[in-house]
Amino acid sequence: LVEHPVVVHVDCDVLILRPLDELFDAMLGDADAGTDTGSAAKSTTIPYMFPAKVDPQTPIPAFFTRDYNLAYYGKKYPGIQGGFLVVRPNMAVFNDYIQIITEGNFVKGSGWAGLGIGNFWGGRTIQGVVSYYYDHFHPRTAVELNRCLYNSMSDHAKPECLKDDQKHTPKTTEDCEDCTATNIEDIRTVHFTLCQKPWVCSNWKTNDLCQNMKERWFRMRRDWEMENLVDWKPPEGKLKPEIFHGYCKHENKKGYLPIDMTKLKP
């Protein structure tokens, strides 16, 4: 993908709510100033997770978020969340990844190279490999974004969320930012993990942000159908129509009303 200046990788259960131009501008530099290499110095308005750990002079090769819910208390490396990555394609980086994977130096119980990186869900694959690359081989290059605003999972991380220092000292729950309290109007992207997939039609009691995330998903689906389907009619599902917009007849995935692709406009 080196023909593209920036590539955004997201899972299929990610919803983009706002443009990500601020990230692209930071990566690519300021065209008006004649520069083509972005650095953190040009991106002071971006909500970093830990601003003190960002090197303002280093060109930004990638943006990511971490999943602190998968971290083990006292461990140094929480995993990079594999559902949201913004990268500048680079063949040298790609070849480095190939080398890591083909070497396969993953030690059961202690992660990549026995360093404790990857001893979590997805640790043998993207979440562990990317963590290994940026935490061990190239620290302080890729930039961690505020997980409550990018790739928000509507979660309140456990005490394993970490302190702004080089030792990643665990803090208490009271010190960890509660992403469930974030206004959805401020969020750039959401990720339906802990909140469950919208098409499961889950009606179990969740926080307000999770419900708002689902409502946005179904609202965007409705708007797309109104524009792209022939003879569109409002769906008649009765399960919390203020959230599911008529696309859930009842709770669980059997109650979900899929898109009728036979009505797609030519």
CSV table of C-alpha atoms in Angstrom, one decimal:
chain,number,residue,atom,x,y,z
A,1,LEU,CA,0.0,0.0,0.0
A,2,VAL,CA,3.0,2.3,-0.4
A,3,GLU,CA,1.2,4.2,-3.2
A,4,HIS,CA,-1.0,5.7,-0.4
A,5,PRO,CA,0.4,8.3,1.9
A,6,VAL,CA,-1.7,7.2,4.8
A,7,VAL,CA,-3.7,4.0,5.5
A,8,VAL,CA,-6.4,3.5,8.1
A,9,HIS,CA,-7.0,0.0,9.4
A,10,VAL,CA,-10.2,-0.6,11.3
A,11,ASP,CA,-12.2,-3.7,12.3
A,12,CYS,CA,-15.5,-4.4,10.7
A,13,ASP,CA,-17.2,-3.4,14.0
A,14,VAL,CA,-15.8,0.1,14.0
A,15,LEU,CA,-17.9,3.2,13.2
A,16,ILE,CA,-16.2,6.4,12.2
A,17,LEU,CA,-18.2,9.3,13.6
A,18,ARG,CA,-16.0,12.3,12.7
A,19,PRO,CA,-13.3,13.0,10.2
A,20,LEU,CA,-9.7,12.0,11.0
A,21,ASP,CA,-8.1,14.9,9.1
A,22,GLU,CA,-6.2,16.1,12.2
A,23,LEU,CA,-4.3,12.8,12.2
A,24,PHE,CA,-3.6,12.9,8.5
A,25,ASP,CA,-2.3,16.5,8.7
A,26,ALA,CA,0.0,15.6,11.6
A,27,MET,CA,1.4,12.7,9.6
A,28,LEU,CA,1.9,14.4,6.3
A,29,GLY,CA,3.1,17.8,7.4
A,30,ASP,CA,2.1,21.3,6.5
A,31,ALA,CA,1.8,21.8,2.8
A,32,ASP,CA,1.6,25.5,3.1
A,33,ALA,CA,5.0,25.5,4.8
A,34,GLY,CA,6.5,23.3,2.2
A,35,THR,CA,7.1,20.4,4.5
A,36,ASP,CA,6.1,16.8,3.7
A,37,THR,CA,7.1,15.1,6.9
A,38,GLY,CA,4.6,15.3,9.8
A,39,SER,CA,5.7,15.4,13.4
A,40,ALA,CA,4.0,15.8,16.8
A,41,ALA,CA,5.1,19.4,16.9
A,42,LYS,CA,2.5,20.2,14.3
A,43,SER,CA,-0.3,18.4,16.2
A,44,THR,CA,-0.7,20.0,19.5
A,45,THR,CA,-4.5,19.9,19.3
A,46,ILE,CA,-4.6,16.1,19.0
A,47,PRO,CA,-5.8,14.4,22.2
A,48,TYR,CA,-2.8,12.2,23.0
A,49,MET,CA,-3.1,9.6,25.7
A,50,PHE,CA,0.1,10.7,27.4
A,51,PRO,CA,1.3,14.0,26.0
A,52,ALA,CA,4.5,13.9,28.0
A,53,LYS,CA,5.6,10.8,26.2
A,54,VAL,CA,5.3,12.3,22.7
A,55,ASP,CA,8.5,13.4,21.1
A,56,PRO,CA,7.6,16.6,19.2
A,57,GLN,CA,10.4,16.3,16.7
A,58,THR,CA,10.0,12.7,15.6
A,59,PRO,CA,8.0,12.1,12.4
A,60,ILE,CA,4.9,10.1,13.2
A,61,PRO,CA,4.8,6.7,11.5
A,62,ALA,CA,1.6,5.5,13.2
A,63,PHE,CA,-1.2,6.4,15.6
A,64,PHE,CA,-2.8,3.7,17.8
A,65,THR,CA,-4.8,3.1,21.0
A,66,ARG,CA,-4.2,0.5,23.7
A,67,ASP,CA,-6.6,-1.9,25.3
A,68,TYR,CA,-6.0,-1.5,29.1
A,69,ASN,CA,-8.8,-3.9,29.9
A,70,LEU,CA,-6.5,-6.7,28.7
A,71,ALA,CA,-3.5,-5.6,30.7
A,72,TYR,CA,-2.3,-7.6,33.7
A,73,TYR,CA,-1.7,-5.7,36.9
A,74,GLY,CA,1.9,-4.7,37.3
A,75,LYS,CA,2.9,-5.7,33.7
A,76,LYS,CA,4.8,-3.2,31.7
A,77,TYR,CA,3.2,-3.6,28.3
A,78,PRO,CA,-0.5,-3.4,27.7
A,79,GLY,CA,-1.5,-4.4,24.2
A,80,ILE,CA,-2.0,-2.1,21.3
A,81,GLN,CA,-5.7,-2.4,20.2
A,82,GLY,CA,-5.8,-4.1,16.8
A,83,GLY,CA,-9.1,-2.6,15.7
A,84,PHE,CA,-7.7,0.9,14.9
A,85,LEU,CA,-4.4,1.8,13.4
A,86,VAL,CA,-3.4,4.8,11.3
A,87,VAL,CA,0.0,4.2,9.5
A,88,ARG,CA,2.3,5.7,6.9
A,89,PRO,CA,3.0,2.7,4.6
A,90,ASN,CA,6.7,1.9,4.5
A,91,MET,CA,8.4,-1.1,2.9
A,92,ALA,CA,11.2,-1.2,5.5
A,93,VAL,CA,8.6,-1.4,8.3
A,94,PHE,CA,6.7,-4.1,6.4
A,95,ASN,CA,9.9,-6.1,6.0
A,96,ASP,CA,10.5,-5.8,9.7
A,97,TYR,CA,7.1,-7.2,10.5
A,98,ILE,CA,7.8,-10.1,8.1
A,99,GLN,CA,11.1,-10.8,9.9
A,100,ILE,CA,9.3,-10.8,13.3
A,101,ILE,CA,6.6,-13.2,12.2
A,102,THR,CA,8.9,-15.6,10.3
A,103,GLU,CA,11.3,-15.7,13.2
A,104,GLY,CA,8.4,-16.5,15.5
A,105,ASN,CA,10.2,-15.8,18.8
A,106,PHE,CA,7.1,-15.9,20.9
A,107,VAL,CA,7.6,-17.5,24.3
A,108,LYS,CA,4.5,-19.1,25.9
A,109,GLY,CA,3.7,-17.3,29.2
A,110,SER,CA,6.1,-14.4,28.6
A,111,GLY,CA,5.4,-13.1,25.1
A,112,TRP,CA,7.6,-11.9,22.3
A,113,ALA,CA,11.3,-12.6,22.9
A,114,GLY,CA,10.3,-13.3,26.5
A,115,LEU,CA,9.8,-9.6,27.2
A,116,GLY,CA,6.2,-9.8,28.5
A,117,ILE,CA,4.9,-8.2,25.3
A,118,GLY,CA,1.9,-10.2,24.0
A,119,ASN,CA,0.8,-12.0,27.0
A,120,PHE,CA,-2.8,-11.0,26.4
A,121,TRP,CA,-5.7,-11.6,23.9
A,122,GLY,CA,-4.4,-11.3,20.4
A,123,GLY,CA,-0.8,-11.3,21.6
A,124,ARG,CA,0.4,-13.8,19.0
A,125,THR,CA,-1.1,-11.8,16.2
A,126,ILE,CA,-1.7,-8.1,15.4
A,127,GLN,CA,-2.1,-6.8,19.0
A,128,GLY,CA,1.1,-8.4,20.2
A,129,VAL,CA,3.2,-8.0,17.0
A,130,VAL,CA,2.5,-4.3,16.7
A,131,SER,CA,3.1,-3.8,20.4
A,132,TYR,CA,6.4,-5.7,20.1
A,133,TYR,CA,7.5,-3.5,17.2
A,134,TYR,CA,6.7,-0.1,18.7
A,135,ASP,CA,7.3,-0.8,22.4
A,136,HIS,CA,10.5,-2.7,22.0
A,137,PHE,CA,12.2,-1.9,18.7
A,138,HIS,CA,10.9,1.6,18.0
A,139,PRO,CA,9.7,3.2,21.3
A,140,ARG,CA,8.6,6.8,21.3
A,141,THR,CA,7.9,6.9,17.6
A,142,ALA,CA,4.3,5.8,17.1
A,143,VAL,CA,1.8,7.9,19.0
A,144,GLU,CA,-0.8,6.7,21.4
A,145,LEU,CA,-4.1,8.5,21.1
A,146,ASN,CA,-6.7,9.1,23.8
A,147,ARG,CA,-8.7,5.8,23.9
A,148,CYS,CA,-11.8,7.6,25.0
A,149,LEU,CA,-11.9,9.7,21.8
A,150,TYR,CA,-10.4,7.3,19.3
A,151,ASN,CA,-11.5,3.7,19.1
A,152,SER,CA,-13.7,4.2,22.1
A,153,MET,CA,-15.1,0.9,23.4
A,154,SER,CA,-17.3,2.6,26.1
A,155,ASP,CA,-15.3,1.1,28.9
A,156,HIS,CA,-13.9,2.1,32.2
A,157,ALA,CA,-10.5,0.5,32.4
A,158,LYS,CA,-9.5,-1.6,35.4
A,159,PRO,CA,-6.7,-0.5,37.8
A,160,GLU,CA,-4.3,-1.7,35.1
A,161,CYS,CA,-4.5,1.6,33.2
A,162,LEU,CA,-1.1,3.2,33.4
A,163,LYS,CA,0.6,6.2,34.7
A,164,ASP,CA,2.4,8.8,32.6
A,165,ASP,CA,5.9,7.7,33.1
A,166,GLN,CA,8.6,5.4,31.6
A,167,LYS,CA,7.9,2.6,34.1
A,168,HIS,CA,4.2,2.3,33.2
A,169,THR,CA,3.4,2.3,36.9
A,170,PRO,CA,-0.2,1.1,37.5
A,171,LYS,CA,-2.6,3.6,39.0
A,172,THR,CA,-5.9,3.1,40.9
A,173,THR,CA,-9.2,3.0,39.2
A,174,GLU,CA,-10.1,6.5,40.5
A,175,ASP,CA,-7.1,7.9,38.5
A,176,CYS,CA,-8.1,6.2,35.2
A,177,GLU,CA,-10.2,8.1,32.7
A,178,ASP,CA,-13.7,6.7,32.5
A,179,CYS,CA,-14.5,6.5,28.8
A,180,THR,CA,-18.2,5.8,29.6
A,181,ALA,CA,-18.5,9.5,30.6
A,182,THR,CA,-17.3,10.8,27.3
A,183,ASN,CA,-19.8,12.8,25.2
A,184,ILE,CA,-20.4,11.0,21.9
A,185,GLU,CA,-20.2,14.3,20.1
A,186,ASP,CA,-16.5,14.4,20.9
A,187,ILE,CA,-15.7,10.9,19.9
A,188,ARG,CA,-14.0,10.3,16.5
A,189,THR,CA,-14.4,6.5,16.2
A,190,VAL,CA,-16.2,3.8,18.2
A,191,HIS,CA,-15.5,0.1,18.4
A,192,PHE,CA,-18.2,-2.4,19.4
A,193,THR,CA,-16.3,-4.8,21.6
A,194,LEU,CA,-17.4,-4.6,25.2
A,195,CYS,CA,-20.5,-2.8,24.1
A,196,GLN,CA,-21.5,-5.8,21.9
A,197,LYS,CA,-22.3,-5.7,18.2
A,198,PRO,CA,-25.3,-3.6,17.2
A,199,TRP,CA,-26.7,-6.5,15.0
A,200,VAL,CA,-26.9,-8.7,18.1
A,201,CYS,CA,-29.8,-6.5,19.3
A,202,SER,CA,-28.6,-6.7,22.9
A,203,ASN,CA,-30.9,-5.0,25.3
A,204,TRP,CA,-29.0,-5.8,28.5
A,205,LYS,CA,-28.3,-2.9,30.8
A,206,THR,CA,-25.3,-0.9,29.7
A,207,ASN,CA,-24.0,2.6,30.2
A,208,ASP,CA,-25.5,5.6,28.3
A,209,LEU,CA,-22.5,5.9,25.9
A,210,CYS,CA,-22.9,2.3,24.8
A,211,GLN,CA,-26.5,2.9,24.0
A,212,ASN,CA,-25.7,6.1,22.2
A,213,MET,CA,-23.1,4.3,20.1
A,214,LYS,CA,-25.7,1.7,19.0
A,215,GLU,CA,-28.2,4.4,18.2
A,216,ARG,CA,-25.6,6.1,15.9
A,217,TRP,CA,-24.9,2.9,14.1
A,218,PHE,CA,-28.6,2.2,13.4
A,219,ARG,CA,-29.2,5.8,12.5
A,220,MET,CA,-26.4,5.7,9.9
A,221,ARG,CA,-27.8,2.4,8.6
A,222,ARG,CA,-31.2,4.0,8.3
A,223,ASP,CA,-29.8,7.1,6.5
A,224,TRP,CA,-27.9,4.8,4.1
A,225,GLU,CA,-31.0,2.8,3.3
A,226,MET,CA,-33.1,5.8,2.7
A,227,GLU,CA,-30.6,7.0,0.1
A,228,ASN,CA,-29.7,3.7,-1.5
A,229,LEU,CA,-32.7,1.4,-1.4
A,230,VAL,CA,-35.7,1.4,-3.8
A,231,ASP,CA,-39.1,2.0,-2.1
A,232,TRP,CA,-37.6,2.3,1.4
A,233,LYS,CA,-40.1,1.9,4.2
A,234,PRO,CA,-39.4,2.4,8.0
A,235,PRO,CA,-38.7,-1.0,9.6
A,236,GLU,CA,-41.3,-2.1,12.2
A,237,GLY,CA,-39.1,-3.7,14.9
A,238,LYS,CA,-40.5,-2.9,18.4
A,239,LEU,CA,-37.3,-3.3,20.5
A,240,LYS,CA,-36.4,0.1,21.8
A,241,PRO,CA,-37.0,2.0,18.6
A,242,GLU,CA,-35.3,5.1,20.0
A,243,ILE,CA,-32.0,3.1,20.0
A,244,PHE,CA,-32.5,0.4,17.3
A,245,HIS,CA,-34.6,2.5,14.9
A,246,GLY,CA,-36.9,-0.4,14.1
A,247,TYR,CA,-34.2,-2.8,13.0
A,248,CYS,CA,-34.6,-5.2,16.0
A,249,LYS,CA,-37.8,-7.1,16.4
A,250,HIS,CA,-36.7,-8.6,19.7
A,251,GLU,CA,-33.6,-9.2,21.7
A,252,ASN,CA,-30.7,-11.4,20.4
A,253,LYS,CA,-29.4,-11.7,16.9
A,254,LYS,CA,-32.5,-13.6,15.6
A,255,GLY,CA,-34.4,-10.4,16.1
A,256,TYR,CA,-32.2,-8.4,13.8
A,257,LEU,CA,-33.6,-7.2,10.5
A,258,PRO,CA,-30.8,-7.3,7.8
A,259,ILE,CA,-30.5,-5.0,4.8
A,260,ASP,CA,-32.7,-6.2,1.9
A,261,MET,CA,-30.0,-6.1,-0.8
A,262,THR,CA,-32.6,-7.0,-3.5
A,263,LYS,CA,-33.8,-3.4,-3.2
A,264,LEU,CA,-30.5,-1.8,-3.9
A,265,LYS,CA,-30.7,1.0,-6.4
A,266,PRO,CA,-29.0,0.2,-9.7
